[in-house]
XYZ file of N, CA and C in Angstrom:
180
model
N -5.874 26.030 43.355
C -5.962 27.350 42.791
C -4.639 27.675 42.099
N -4.725 28.246 40.938
C -3.520 28.547 40.180
C -2.780 29.747 40.768
N -1.524 29.872 40.399
C -0.702 30.969 40.893
C -1.244 32.315 40.430
N -1.723 32.366 39.207
C -2.276 33.613 38.683
C -3.484 34.090 39.477
N -4.341 33.156 39.854
C -5.516 33.525 40.651
C -5.109 34.000 42.041
N -4.103 33.356 42.626
C -3.629 33.774 43.941
C -3.078 35.193 43.880
N -2.309 35.498 42.846
C -1.764 36.847 42.690
C -2.872 37.878 42.469
N -3.861 37.505 41.700
C -4.975 38.411 41.435
C -5.752 38.703 42.714
N -6.000 37.682 43.527
C -6.710 37.877 44.791
C -5.876 38.725 45.741
N -4.567 38.469 45.793
C -3.700 39.267 46.651
C -3.655 40.725 46.229
N -3.577 40.957 44.927
C -3.555 42.333 44.423
C -4.885 43.029 44.698
N -5.976 42.303 44.533
C -7.292 42.883 44.827
C -7.439 43.232 46.296
N -6.935 42.371 47.170
C -6.970 42.657 48.600
C -6.132 43.866 48.954
N -4.987 43.991 48.306
C -4.122 45.157 48.551
C -4.802 46.441 48.112
N -5.422 46.427 46.952
C -6.117 47.627 46.455
C -7.286 47.975 47.368
N -8.015 46.969 47.830
C -9.129 47.214 48.746
C -8.634 47.795 50.065
N -7.533 47.246 50.592
C -6.964 47.766 51.833
C -6.477 49.192 51.631
N -5.874 49.481 50.484
C -5.368 50.825 50.194
C -6.518 51.832 50.173
N -7.672 51.378 49.726
C -8.835 52.253 49.613
C -9.495 52.462 50.977
N -9.495 51.427 51.826
C -10.208 51.497 53.092
C -9.358 51.976 54.269
N -8.066 51.690 54.268
C -7.224 51.979 55.414
C -6.360 53.210 55.161
N -5.979 53.901 56.233
C -5.052 55.027 56.056
C -3.674 54.541 55.611
N -2.969 55.399 54.920
C -1.677 55.030 54.341
C -0.670 54.615 55.405
N -0.625 55.304 56.544
C 0.350 54.974 57.581
C 0.118 53.567 58.128
N -1.153 53.131 58.176
C -1.450 51.791 58.680
C -0.994 50.724 57.681
N -1.153 50.979 56.405
C -0.698 50.035 55.388
C 0.820 49.914 55.423
N 1.512 51.051 55.556
C 2.978 51.021 55.639
C 3.413 50.259 56.889
N 2.724 50.464 58.013
C 3.057 49.759 59.247
C 2.869 48.257 59.083
N 1.848 47.839 58.378
C 1.599 46.411 58.148
C 2.657 45.829 57.218
N 2.941 46.525 56.115
C 3.898 46.027 55.126
C 5.295 45.907 55.729
N 5.667 46.829 56.601
C 6.985 46.779 57.236
C 6.956 45.905 58.486
N 5.893 45.987 59.254
C 5.836 45.318 60.546
C 5.711 43.809 60.491
N 4.975 43.286 59.544
C 4.769 41.833 59.484
C 6.070 41.084 59.207
N 6.879 41.468 58.203
C 8.148 40.763 58.018
C 9.117 40.930 59.182
N 9.140 42.108 59.805
C 10.020 42.320 60.950
C 9.592 41.443 62.116
N 8.302 41.376 62.374
C 7.799 40.522 63.454
C 8.089 39.051 63.152
N 7.937 38.648 61.895
C 8.222 37.252 61.533
C 9.698 36.933 61.725
N 10.580 37.878 61.417
C 12.013 37.662 61.600
C 12.342 37.480 63.074
N 11.764 38.308 63.925
C 12.054 38.220 65.346
C 11.414 37.003 66.005
N 10.461 36.368 65.349
C 9.858 35.149 65.885
C 10.701 33.912 65.583
N 11.705 34.043 64.724
C 12.565 32.915 64.402
C 13.494 32.591 65.560
N 13.885 31.317 65.655
C 14.918 30.920 66.613
C 16.256 31.487 66.154
N 17.223 31.491 67.063
C 18.550 32.002 66.720
C 19.174 31.208 65.574
N 19.001 29.875 65.579
C 19.577 29.055 64.504
C 18.902 29.347 63.162
N 17.599 29.603 63.186
C 16.887 29.916 61.950
C 17.318 31.280 61.412
N 17.526 32.247 62.308
C 18.014 33.561 61.871
C 19.397 33.432 61.256
N 20.254 32.628 61.887
C 21.614 32.442 61.374
C 21.573 31.818 59.977
N 20.706 30.819 59.801
C 20.585 30.167 58.500
C 20.051 31.139 57.453
N 19.072 31.951 57.811
C 18.519 32.943 56.887
C 19.568 33.981 56.505
N 20.346 34.442 57.484
C 21.414 35.396 57.213
C 22.469 34.789 56.297
N 22.805 33.518 56.528
C 23.772 32.844 55.668
C 23.278 32.714 54.245
N 21.993 32.431 54.079
C 21.436 32.331 52.726
C 21.463 33.671 52.019
N 21.171 34.764 52.742
C 21.172 36.070 52.092
C 22.596 36.493 51.743
N 23.581 36.069 52.538
C 24.977 36.393 52.209
C 25.443 35.651 50.967
N 24.948 34.439 50.782
C 25.326 33.655 49.601
C 24.468 34.022 48.388
N 23.580 34.977 48.560
C 22.690 35.449 47.501
C 21.703 34.371 47.033
N 21.363 33.438 47.929
C 20.311 32.489 47.588
C 18.966 33.157 47.570
N 18.823 34.175 48.414
C 17.590 34.974 48.421
C 17.991 36.441 48.370
N 17.116 37.276 47.887
C 17.355 38.708 47.815
C 16.526 39.409 48.868
N 17.043 40.517 49.355
C 16.270 41.338 50.278
C 15.470 42.337 49.506
């Protein structure tokens, strides 16, 4: 599947969720999933991720 199709499906899912779910639940999902994923990392993985963000390899 091409990248464009993946983005289109993701955007369609977001619009559908926005229409069906309350706004507070969408905000909780958008904020909660990355936070939960960060806390699931090992200490060494968190350290490596923090080091990459300090070197500006990735943006927050």
